[in-house]
PDB file of C-alpha atoms in Angstrom:
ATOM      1  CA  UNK C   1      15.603  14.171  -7.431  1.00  0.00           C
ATOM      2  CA  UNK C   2      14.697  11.647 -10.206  1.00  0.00           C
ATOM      3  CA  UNK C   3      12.183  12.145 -12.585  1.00  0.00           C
ATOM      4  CA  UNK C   4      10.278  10.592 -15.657  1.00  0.00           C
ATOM      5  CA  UNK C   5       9.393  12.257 -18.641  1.00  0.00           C
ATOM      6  CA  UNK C   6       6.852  10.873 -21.921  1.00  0.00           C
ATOM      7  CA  UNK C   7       7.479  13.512 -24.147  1.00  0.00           C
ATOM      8  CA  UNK C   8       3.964  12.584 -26.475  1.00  0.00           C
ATOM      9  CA  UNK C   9       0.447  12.309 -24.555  1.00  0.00           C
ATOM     10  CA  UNK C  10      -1.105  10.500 -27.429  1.00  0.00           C
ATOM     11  CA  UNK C  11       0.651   8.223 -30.509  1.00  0.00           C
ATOM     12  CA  UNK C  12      -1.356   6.667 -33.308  1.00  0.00           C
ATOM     13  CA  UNK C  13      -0.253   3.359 -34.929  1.00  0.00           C
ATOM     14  CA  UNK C  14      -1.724   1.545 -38.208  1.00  0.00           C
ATOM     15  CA  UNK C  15      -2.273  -1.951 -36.802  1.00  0.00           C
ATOM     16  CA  UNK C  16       0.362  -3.913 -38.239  1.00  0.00           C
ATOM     17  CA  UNK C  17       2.934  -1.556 -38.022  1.00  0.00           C
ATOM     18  CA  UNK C  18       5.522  -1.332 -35.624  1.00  0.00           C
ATOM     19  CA  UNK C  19       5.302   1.369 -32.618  1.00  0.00           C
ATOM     20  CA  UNK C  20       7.365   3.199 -30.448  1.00  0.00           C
ATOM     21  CA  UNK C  21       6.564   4.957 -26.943  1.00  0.00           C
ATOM     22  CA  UNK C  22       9.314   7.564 -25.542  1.00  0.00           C
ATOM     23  CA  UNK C  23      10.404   7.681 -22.079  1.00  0.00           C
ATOM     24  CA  UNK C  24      13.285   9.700 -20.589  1.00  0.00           C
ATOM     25  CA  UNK C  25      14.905   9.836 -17.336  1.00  0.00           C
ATOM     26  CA  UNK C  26      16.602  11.061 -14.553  1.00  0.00           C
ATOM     27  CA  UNK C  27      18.677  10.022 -11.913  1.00  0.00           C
ATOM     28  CA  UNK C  28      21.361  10.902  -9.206  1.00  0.00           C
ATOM     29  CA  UNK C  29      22.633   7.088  -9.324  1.00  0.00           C
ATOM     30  CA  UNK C  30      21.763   3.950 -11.847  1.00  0.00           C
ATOM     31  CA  UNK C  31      18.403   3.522 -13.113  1.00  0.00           C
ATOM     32  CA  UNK C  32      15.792   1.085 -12.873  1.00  0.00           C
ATOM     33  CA  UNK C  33      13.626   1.394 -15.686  1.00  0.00           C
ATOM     34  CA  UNK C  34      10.150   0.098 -16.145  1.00  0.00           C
ATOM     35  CA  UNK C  35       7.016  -0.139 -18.122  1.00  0.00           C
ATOM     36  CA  UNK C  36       3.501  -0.330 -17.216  1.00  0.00           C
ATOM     37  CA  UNK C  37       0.226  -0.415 -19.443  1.00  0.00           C
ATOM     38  CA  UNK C  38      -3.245   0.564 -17.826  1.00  0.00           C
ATOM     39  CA  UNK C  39      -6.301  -0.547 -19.727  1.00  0.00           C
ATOM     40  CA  UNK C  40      -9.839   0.905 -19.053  1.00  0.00           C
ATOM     41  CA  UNK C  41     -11.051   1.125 -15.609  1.00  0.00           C
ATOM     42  CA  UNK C  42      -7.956  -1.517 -13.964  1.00  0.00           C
ATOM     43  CA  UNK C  43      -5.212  -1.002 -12.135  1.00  0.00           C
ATOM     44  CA  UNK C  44      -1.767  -0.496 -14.006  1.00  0.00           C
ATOM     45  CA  UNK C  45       0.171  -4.198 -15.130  1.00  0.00           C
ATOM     46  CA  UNK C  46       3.761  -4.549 -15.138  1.00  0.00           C
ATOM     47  CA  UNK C  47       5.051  -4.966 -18.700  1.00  0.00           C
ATOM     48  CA  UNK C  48       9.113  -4.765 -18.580  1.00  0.00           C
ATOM     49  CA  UNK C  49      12.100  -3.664 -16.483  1.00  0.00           C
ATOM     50  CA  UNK C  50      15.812  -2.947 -17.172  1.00  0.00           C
ATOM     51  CA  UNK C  51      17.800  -3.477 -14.197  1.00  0.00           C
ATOM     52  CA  UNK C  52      21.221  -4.435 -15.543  1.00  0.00           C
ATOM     53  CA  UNK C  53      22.999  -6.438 -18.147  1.00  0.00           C
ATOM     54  CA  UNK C  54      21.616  -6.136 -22.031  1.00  0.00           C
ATOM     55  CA  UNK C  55      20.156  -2.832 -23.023  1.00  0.00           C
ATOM     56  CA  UNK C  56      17.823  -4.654 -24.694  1.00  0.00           C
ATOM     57  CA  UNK C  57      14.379  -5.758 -22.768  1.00  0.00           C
ATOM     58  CA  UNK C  58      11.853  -7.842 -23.624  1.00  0.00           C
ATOM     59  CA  UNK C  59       8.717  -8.239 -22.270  1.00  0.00           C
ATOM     60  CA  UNK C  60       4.811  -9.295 -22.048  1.00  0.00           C
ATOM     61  CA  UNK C  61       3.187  -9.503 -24.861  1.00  0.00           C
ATOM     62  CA  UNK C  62       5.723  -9.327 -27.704  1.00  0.00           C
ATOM     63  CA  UNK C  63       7.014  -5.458 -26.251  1.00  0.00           C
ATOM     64  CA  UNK C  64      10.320  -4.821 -25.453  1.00  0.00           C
ATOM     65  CA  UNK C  65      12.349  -1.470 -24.647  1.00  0.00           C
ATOM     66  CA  UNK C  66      15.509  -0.416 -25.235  1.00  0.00           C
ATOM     67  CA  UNK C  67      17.554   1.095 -22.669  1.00  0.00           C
ATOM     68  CA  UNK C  68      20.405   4.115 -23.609  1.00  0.00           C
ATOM     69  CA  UNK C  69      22.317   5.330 -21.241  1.00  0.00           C
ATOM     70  CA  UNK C  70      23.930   8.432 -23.268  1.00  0.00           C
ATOM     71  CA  UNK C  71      20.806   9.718 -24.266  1.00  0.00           C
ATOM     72  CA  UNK C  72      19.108   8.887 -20.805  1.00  0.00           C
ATOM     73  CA  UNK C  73      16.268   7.063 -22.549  1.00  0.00           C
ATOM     74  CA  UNK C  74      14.396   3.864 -22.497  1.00  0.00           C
ATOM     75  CA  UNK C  75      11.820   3.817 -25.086  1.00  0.00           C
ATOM     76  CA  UNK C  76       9.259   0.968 -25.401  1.00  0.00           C
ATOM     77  CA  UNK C  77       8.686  -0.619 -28.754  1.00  0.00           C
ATOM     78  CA  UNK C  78       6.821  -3.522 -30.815  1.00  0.00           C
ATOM     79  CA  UNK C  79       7.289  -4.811 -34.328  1.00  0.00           C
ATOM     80  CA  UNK C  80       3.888  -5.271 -35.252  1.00  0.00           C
ATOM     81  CA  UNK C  81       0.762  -3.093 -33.669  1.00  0.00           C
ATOM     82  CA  UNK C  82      -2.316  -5.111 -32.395  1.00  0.00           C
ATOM     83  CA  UNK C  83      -5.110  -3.336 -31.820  1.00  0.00           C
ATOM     84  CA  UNK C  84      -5.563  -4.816 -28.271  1.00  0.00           C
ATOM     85  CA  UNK C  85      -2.272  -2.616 -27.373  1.00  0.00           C
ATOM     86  CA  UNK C  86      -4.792   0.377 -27.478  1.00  0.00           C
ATOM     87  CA  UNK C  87      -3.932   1.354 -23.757  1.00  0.00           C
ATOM     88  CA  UNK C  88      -2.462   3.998 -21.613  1.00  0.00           C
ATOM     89  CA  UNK C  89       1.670   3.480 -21.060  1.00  0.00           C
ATOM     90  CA  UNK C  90       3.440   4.923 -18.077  1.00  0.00           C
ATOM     91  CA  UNK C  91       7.157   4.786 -17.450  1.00  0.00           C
ATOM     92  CA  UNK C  92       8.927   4.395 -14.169  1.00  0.00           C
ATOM     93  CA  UNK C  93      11.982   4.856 -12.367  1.00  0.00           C
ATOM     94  CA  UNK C  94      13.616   4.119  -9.165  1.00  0.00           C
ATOM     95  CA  UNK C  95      17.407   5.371  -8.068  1.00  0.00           C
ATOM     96  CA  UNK C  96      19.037   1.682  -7.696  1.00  0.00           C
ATOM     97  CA  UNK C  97      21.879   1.564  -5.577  1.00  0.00           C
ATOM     98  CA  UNK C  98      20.586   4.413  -3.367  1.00  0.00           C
ATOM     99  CA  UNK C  99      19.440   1.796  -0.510  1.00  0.00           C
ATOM    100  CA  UNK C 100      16.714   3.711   1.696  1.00  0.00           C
ATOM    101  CA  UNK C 101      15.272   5.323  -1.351  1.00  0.00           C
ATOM    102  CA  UNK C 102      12.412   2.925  -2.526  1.00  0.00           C
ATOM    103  CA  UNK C 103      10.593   5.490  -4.385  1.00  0.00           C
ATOM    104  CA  UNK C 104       9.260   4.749  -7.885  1.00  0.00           C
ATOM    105  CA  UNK C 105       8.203   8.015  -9.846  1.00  0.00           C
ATOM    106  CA  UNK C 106       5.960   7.722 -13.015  1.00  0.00           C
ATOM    107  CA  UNK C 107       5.835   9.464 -15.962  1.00  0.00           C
ATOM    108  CA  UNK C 108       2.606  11.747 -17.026  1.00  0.00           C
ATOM    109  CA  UNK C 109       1.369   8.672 -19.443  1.00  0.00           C
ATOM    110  CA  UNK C 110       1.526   8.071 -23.334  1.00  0.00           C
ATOM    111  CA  UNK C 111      -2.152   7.077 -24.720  1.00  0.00           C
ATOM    112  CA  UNK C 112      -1.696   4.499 -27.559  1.00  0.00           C
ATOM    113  CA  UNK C 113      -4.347   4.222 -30.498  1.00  0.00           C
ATOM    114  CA  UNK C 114      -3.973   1.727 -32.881  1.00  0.00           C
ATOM    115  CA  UNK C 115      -5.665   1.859 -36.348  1.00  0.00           C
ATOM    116  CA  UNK C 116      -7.543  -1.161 -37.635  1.00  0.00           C
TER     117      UNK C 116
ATOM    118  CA  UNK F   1       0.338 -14.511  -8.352  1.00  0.00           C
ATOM    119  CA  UNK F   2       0.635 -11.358  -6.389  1.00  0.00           C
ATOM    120  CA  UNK F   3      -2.390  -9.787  -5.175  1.00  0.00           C
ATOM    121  CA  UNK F   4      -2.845  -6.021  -3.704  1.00  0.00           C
ATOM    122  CA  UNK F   5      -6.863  -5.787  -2.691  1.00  0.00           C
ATOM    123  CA  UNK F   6      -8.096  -2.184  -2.027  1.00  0.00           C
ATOM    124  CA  UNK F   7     -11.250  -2.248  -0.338  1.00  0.00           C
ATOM    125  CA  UNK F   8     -13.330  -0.072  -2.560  1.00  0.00           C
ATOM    126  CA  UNK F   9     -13.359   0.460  -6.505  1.00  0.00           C
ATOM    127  CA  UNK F  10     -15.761   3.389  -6.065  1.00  0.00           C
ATOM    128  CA  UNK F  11     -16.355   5.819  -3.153  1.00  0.00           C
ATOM    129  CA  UNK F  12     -18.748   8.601  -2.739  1.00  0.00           C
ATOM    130  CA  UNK F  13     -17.991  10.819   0.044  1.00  0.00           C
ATOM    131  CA  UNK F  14     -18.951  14.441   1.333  1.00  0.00           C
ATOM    132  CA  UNK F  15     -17.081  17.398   2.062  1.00  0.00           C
ATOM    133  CA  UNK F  16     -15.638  17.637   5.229  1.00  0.00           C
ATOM    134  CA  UNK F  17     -15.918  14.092   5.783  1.00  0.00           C
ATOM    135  CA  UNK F  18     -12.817  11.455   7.632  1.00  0.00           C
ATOM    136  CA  UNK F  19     -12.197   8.862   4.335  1.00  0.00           C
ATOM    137  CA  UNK F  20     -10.373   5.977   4.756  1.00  0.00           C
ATOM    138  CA  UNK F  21      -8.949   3.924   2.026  1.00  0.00           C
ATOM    139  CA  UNK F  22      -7.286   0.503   2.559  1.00  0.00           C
ATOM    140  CA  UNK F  23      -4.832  -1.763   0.633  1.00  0.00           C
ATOM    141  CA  UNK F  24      -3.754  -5.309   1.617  1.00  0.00           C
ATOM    142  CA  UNK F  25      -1.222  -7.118  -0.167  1.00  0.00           C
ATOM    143  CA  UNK F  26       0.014 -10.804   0.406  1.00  0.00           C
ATOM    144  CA  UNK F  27       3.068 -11.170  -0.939  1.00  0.00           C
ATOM    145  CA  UNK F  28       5.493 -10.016   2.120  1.00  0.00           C
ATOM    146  CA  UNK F  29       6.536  -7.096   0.594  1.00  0.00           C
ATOM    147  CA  UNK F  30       8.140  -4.368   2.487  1.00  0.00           C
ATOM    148  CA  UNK F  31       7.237  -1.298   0.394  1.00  0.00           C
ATOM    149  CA  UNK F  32       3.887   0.006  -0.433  1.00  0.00           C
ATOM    150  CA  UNK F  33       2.700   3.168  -1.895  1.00  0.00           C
ATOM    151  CA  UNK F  34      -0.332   5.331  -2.352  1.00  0.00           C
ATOM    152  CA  UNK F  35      -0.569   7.467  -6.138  1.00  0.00           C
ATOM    153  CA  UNK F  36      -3.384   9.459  -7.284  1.00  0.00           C
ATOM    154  CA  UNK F  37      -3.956   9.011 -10.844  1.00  0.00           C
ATOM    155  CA  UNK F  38      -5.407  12.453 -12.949  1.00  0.00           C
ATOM    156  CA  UNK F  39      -5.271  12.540 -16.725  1.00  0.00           C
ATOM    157  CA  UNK F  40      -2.450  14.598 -17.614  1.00  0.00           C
ATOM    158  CA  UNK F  41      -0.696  14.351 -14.574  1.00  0.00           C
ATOM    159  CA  UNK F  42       0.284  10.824 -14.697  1.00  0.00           C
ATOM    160  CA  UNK F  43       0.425   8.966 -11.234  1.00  0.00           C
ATOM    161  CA  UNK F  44       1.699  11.169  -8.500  1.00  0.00           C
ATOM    162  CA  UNK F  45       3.024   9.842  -5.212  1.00  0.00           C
ATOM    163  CA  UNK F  46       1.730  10.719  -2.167  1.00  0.00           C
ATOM    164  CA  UNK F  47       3.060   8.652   0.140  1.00  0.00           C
ATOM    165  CA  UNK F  48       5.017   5.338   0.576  1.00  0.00           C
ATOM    166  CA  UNK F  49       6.746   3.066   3.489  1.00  0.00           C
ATOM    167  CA  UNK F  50       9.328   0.429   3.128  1.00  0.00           C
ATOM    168  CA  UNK F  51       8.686  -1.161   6.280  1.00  0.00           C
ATOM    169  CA  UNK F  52       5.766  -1.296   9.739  1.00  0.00           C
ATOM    170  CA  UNK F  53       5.165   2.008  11.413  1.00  0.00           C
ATOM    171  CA  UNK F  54       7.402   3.604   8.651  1.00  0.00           C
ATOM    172  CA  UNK F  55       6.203   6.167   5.950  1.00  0.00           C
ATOM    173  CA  UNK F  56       7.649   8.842   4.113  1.00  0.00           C
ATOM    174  CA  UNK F  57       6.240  11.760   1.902  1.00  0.00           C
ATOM    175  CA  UNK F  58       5.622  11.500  -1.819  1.00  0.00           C
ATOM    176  CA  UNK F  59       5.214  14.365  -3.844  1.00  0.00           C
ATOM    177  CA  UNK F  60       1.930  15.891  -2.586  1.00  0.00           C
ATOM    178  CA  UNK F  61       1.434  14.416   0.605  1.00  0.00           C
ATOM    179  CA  UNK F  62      -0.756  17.498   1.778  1.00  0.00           C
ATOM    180  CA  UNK F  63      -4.441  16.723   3.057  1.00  0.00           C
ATOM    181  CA  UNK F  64      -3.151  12.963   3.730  1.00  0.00           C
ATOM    182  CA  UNK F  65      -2.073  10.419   5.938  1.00  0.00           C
ATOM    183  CA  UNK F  66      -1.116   7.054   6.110  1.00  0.00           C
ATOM    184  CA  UNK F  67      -1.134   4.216   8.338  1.00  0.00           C
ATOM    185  CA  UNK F  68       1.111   1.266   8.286  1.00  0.00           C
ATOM    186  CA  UNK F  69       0.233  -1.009  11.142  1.00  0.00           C
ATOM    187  CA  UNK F  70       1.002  -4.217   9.904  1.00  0.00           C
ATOM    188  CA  UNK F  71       3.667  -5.283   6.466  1.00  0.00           C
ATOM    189  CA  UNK F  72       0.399  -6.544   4.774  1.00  0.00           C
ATOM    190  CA  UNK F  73      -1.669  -3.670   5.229  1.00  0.00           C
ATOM    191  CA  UNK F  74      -1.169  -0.061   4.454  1.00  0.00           C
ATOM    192  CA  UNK F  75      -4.576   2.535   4.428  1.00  0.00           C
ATOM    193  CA  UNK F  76      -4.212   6.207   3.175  1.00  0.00           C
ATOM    194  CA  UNK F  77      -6.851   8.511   5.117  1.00  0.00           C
ATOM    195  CA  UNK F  78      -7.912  11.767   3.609  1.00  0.00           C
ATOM    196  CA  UNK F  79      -8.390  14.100   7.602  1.00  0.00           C
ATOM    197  CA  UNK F  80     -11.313  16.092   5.674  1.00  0.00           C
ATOM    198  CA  UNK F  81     -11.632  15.181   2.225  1.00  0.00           C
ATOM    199  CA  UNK F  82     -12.405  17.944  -0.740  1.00  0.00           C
ATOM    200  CA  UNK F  83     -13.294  18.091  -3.691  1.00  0.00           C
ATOM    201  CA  UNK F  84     -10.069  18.662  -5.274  1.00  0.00           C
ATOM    202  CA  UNK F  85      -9.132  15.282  -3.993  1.00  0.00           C
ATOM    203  CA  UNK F  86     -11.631  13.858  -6.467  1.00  0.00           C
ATOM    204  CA  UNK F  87      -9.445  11.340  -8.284  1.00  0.00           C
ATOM    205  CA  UNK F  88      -8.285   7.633  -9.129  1.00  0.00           C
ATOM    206  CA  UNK F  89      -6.258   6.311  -5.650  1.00  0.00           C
ATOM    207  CA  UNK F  90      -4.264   2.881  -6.726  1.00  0.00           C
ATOM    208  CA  UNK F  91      -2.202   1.000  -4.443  1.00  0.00           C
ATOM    209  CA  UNK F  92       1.117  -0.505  -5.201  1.00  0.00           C
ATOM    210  CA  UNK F  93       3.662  -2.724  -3.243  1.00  0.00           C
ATOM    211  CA  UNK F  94       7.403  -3.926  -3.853  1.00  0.00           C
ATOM    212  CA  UNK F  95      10.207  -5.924  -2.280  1.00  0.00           C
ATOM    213  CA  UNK F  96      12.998  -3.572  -0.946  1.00  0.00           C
ATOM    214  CA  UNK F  97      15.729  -3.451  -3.333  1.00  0.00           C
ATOM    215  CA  UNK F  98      17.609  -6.122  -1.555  1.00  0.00           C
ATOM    216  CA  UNK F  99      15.659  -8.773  -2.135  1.00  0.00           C
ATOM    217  CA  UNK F 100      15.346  -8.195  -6.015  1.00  0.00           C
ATOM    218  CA  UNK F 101      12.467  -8.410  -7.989  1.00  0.00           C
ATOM    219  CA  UNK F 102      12.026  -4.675  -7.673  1.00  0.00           C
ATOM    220  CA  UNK F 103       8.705  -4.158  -9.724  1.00  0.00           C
ATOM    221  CA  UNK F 104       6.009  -2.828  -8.128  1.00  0.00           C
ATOM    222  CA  UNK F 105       2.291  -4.463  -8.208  1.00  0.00           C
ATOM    223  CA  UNK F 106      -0.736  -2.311  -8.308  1.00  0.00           C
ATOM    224  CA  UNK F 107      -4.014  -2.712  -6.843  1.00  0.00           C
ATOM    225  CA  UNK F 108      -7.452  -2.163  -9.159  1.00  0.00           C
ATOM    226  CA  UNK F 109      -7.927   1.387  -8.072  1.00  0.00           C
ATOM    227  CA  UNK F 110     -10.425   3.176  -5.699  1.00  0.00           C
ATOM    228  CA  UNK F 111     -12.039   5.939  -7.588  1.00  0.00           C
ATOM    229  CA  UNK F 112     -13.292   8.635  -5.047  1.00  0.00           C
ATOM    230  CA  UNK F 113     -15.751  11.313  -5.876  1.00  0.00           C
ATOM    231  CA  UNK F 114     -15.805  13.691  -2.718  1.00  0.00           C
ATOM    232  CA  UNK F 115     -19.584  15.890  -3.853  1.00  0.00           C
TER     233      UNK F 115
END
């Protein structure tokens, strides 16, 4: 079975500072990692995905995640807080390689606050 | 740009009542999927199909069903909806792994109130 897991329900980031959202995983097979952010009242918008090839992702609007395969992570992160980040963050994962399963499973969500 | 349309962004419905919700997307993909959304629980799956006629359960498929008639069109019905099945519905649709792009594309969200 494959699961998802965002360890913090709510972070808090001075604006200007840089931020980090956790996500961990797990799989049978290899991972396909992504990010989504839902703002207030929409549906969720795709941010980033790690598929293969550099651990390092980068993404819409300045975010990118890093993806570890030891520690079974892939944590999304941005040098500098905006205040228009304030969202809700949800990680996903599908089992690539394991052709007939096409499920995506999310993680519970991370709310992010940032601090003017 | 990809587009998933759900018919409703807000539903009020009785108890007891047949509820059908609908998603259309236009971008030829072969997998779509049906989450509820409830703070703390994240977005659970309830059920998904990767191709016409097709469908398999998500994680709480119980009190649903689904319909997949044609690739663009894919409608989750609630047999005799309660109120614990007062939540955010969104929509989502994908290419099947073999044609890349694997990222999924969500609708705006039908939130349901069943009173």
């Amino acid at each position: 079975a494959q699961s998802v897991a965002q360890p913090e329900d709510q972070v808090n980031v001075a604006e200007g500072n840089p931020l980090t959202v956790k996500c961990t995983y797990s799989v049978s097979g290899n991972p396909y990692l992504f990010w989504y952010v839902q703002y207030p009242n929409r549906g969720l918008q795709f941010l980033l995905k790690y598929i293969t090839g550099d651990n390092l992702v980068k993404g819409s609007y300045g975010f990118e995640a890093e993806f570890n395969k030891s520690q079974t992570s892939f944590h999304l992160k941005k040098p500098s807080a905006l205040v228009s980040d304030s969202a809700l963050y949800f990680c996903a994962v599908r089992d690539g390689g394991d052709f007939g399963n096409e499920k995506l499973t999310f993680g519970t969500g991370t709310r992010l606050t940032i601090i003017p | 740009d990809v587009k998933v349309t759900q018919s409703s962004r807000y539903l009020v419905k009785r108890t007891g009542e047949k509820v059908f919700l609908e998603c259309v997307q236009d971008m030829d993909h072969e997998n779509m999927f049906w989450y509820r959304q409830d703070p703390g629980l994240g977005l659970r799956l309830i059920y998904f199909s990767y191709d016409v006629k097709m469908k398999e359960k998500g994680d709480i498929p119980e009190g649903y069903s689904v319909s997949r008639e044609k690739k663009e069109r894919f409608s989750l019905i609630l047999e005799s909806a309660s109120t614990n099945q007062t939540s955010m519905y969104l929509c989502a649709s994908s290419f099947i792994e073999y044609r890349g792009n694997t990222e999924a594309f969500f609708g705006q969200g039908t939130r349901l109130t069943v009173v």
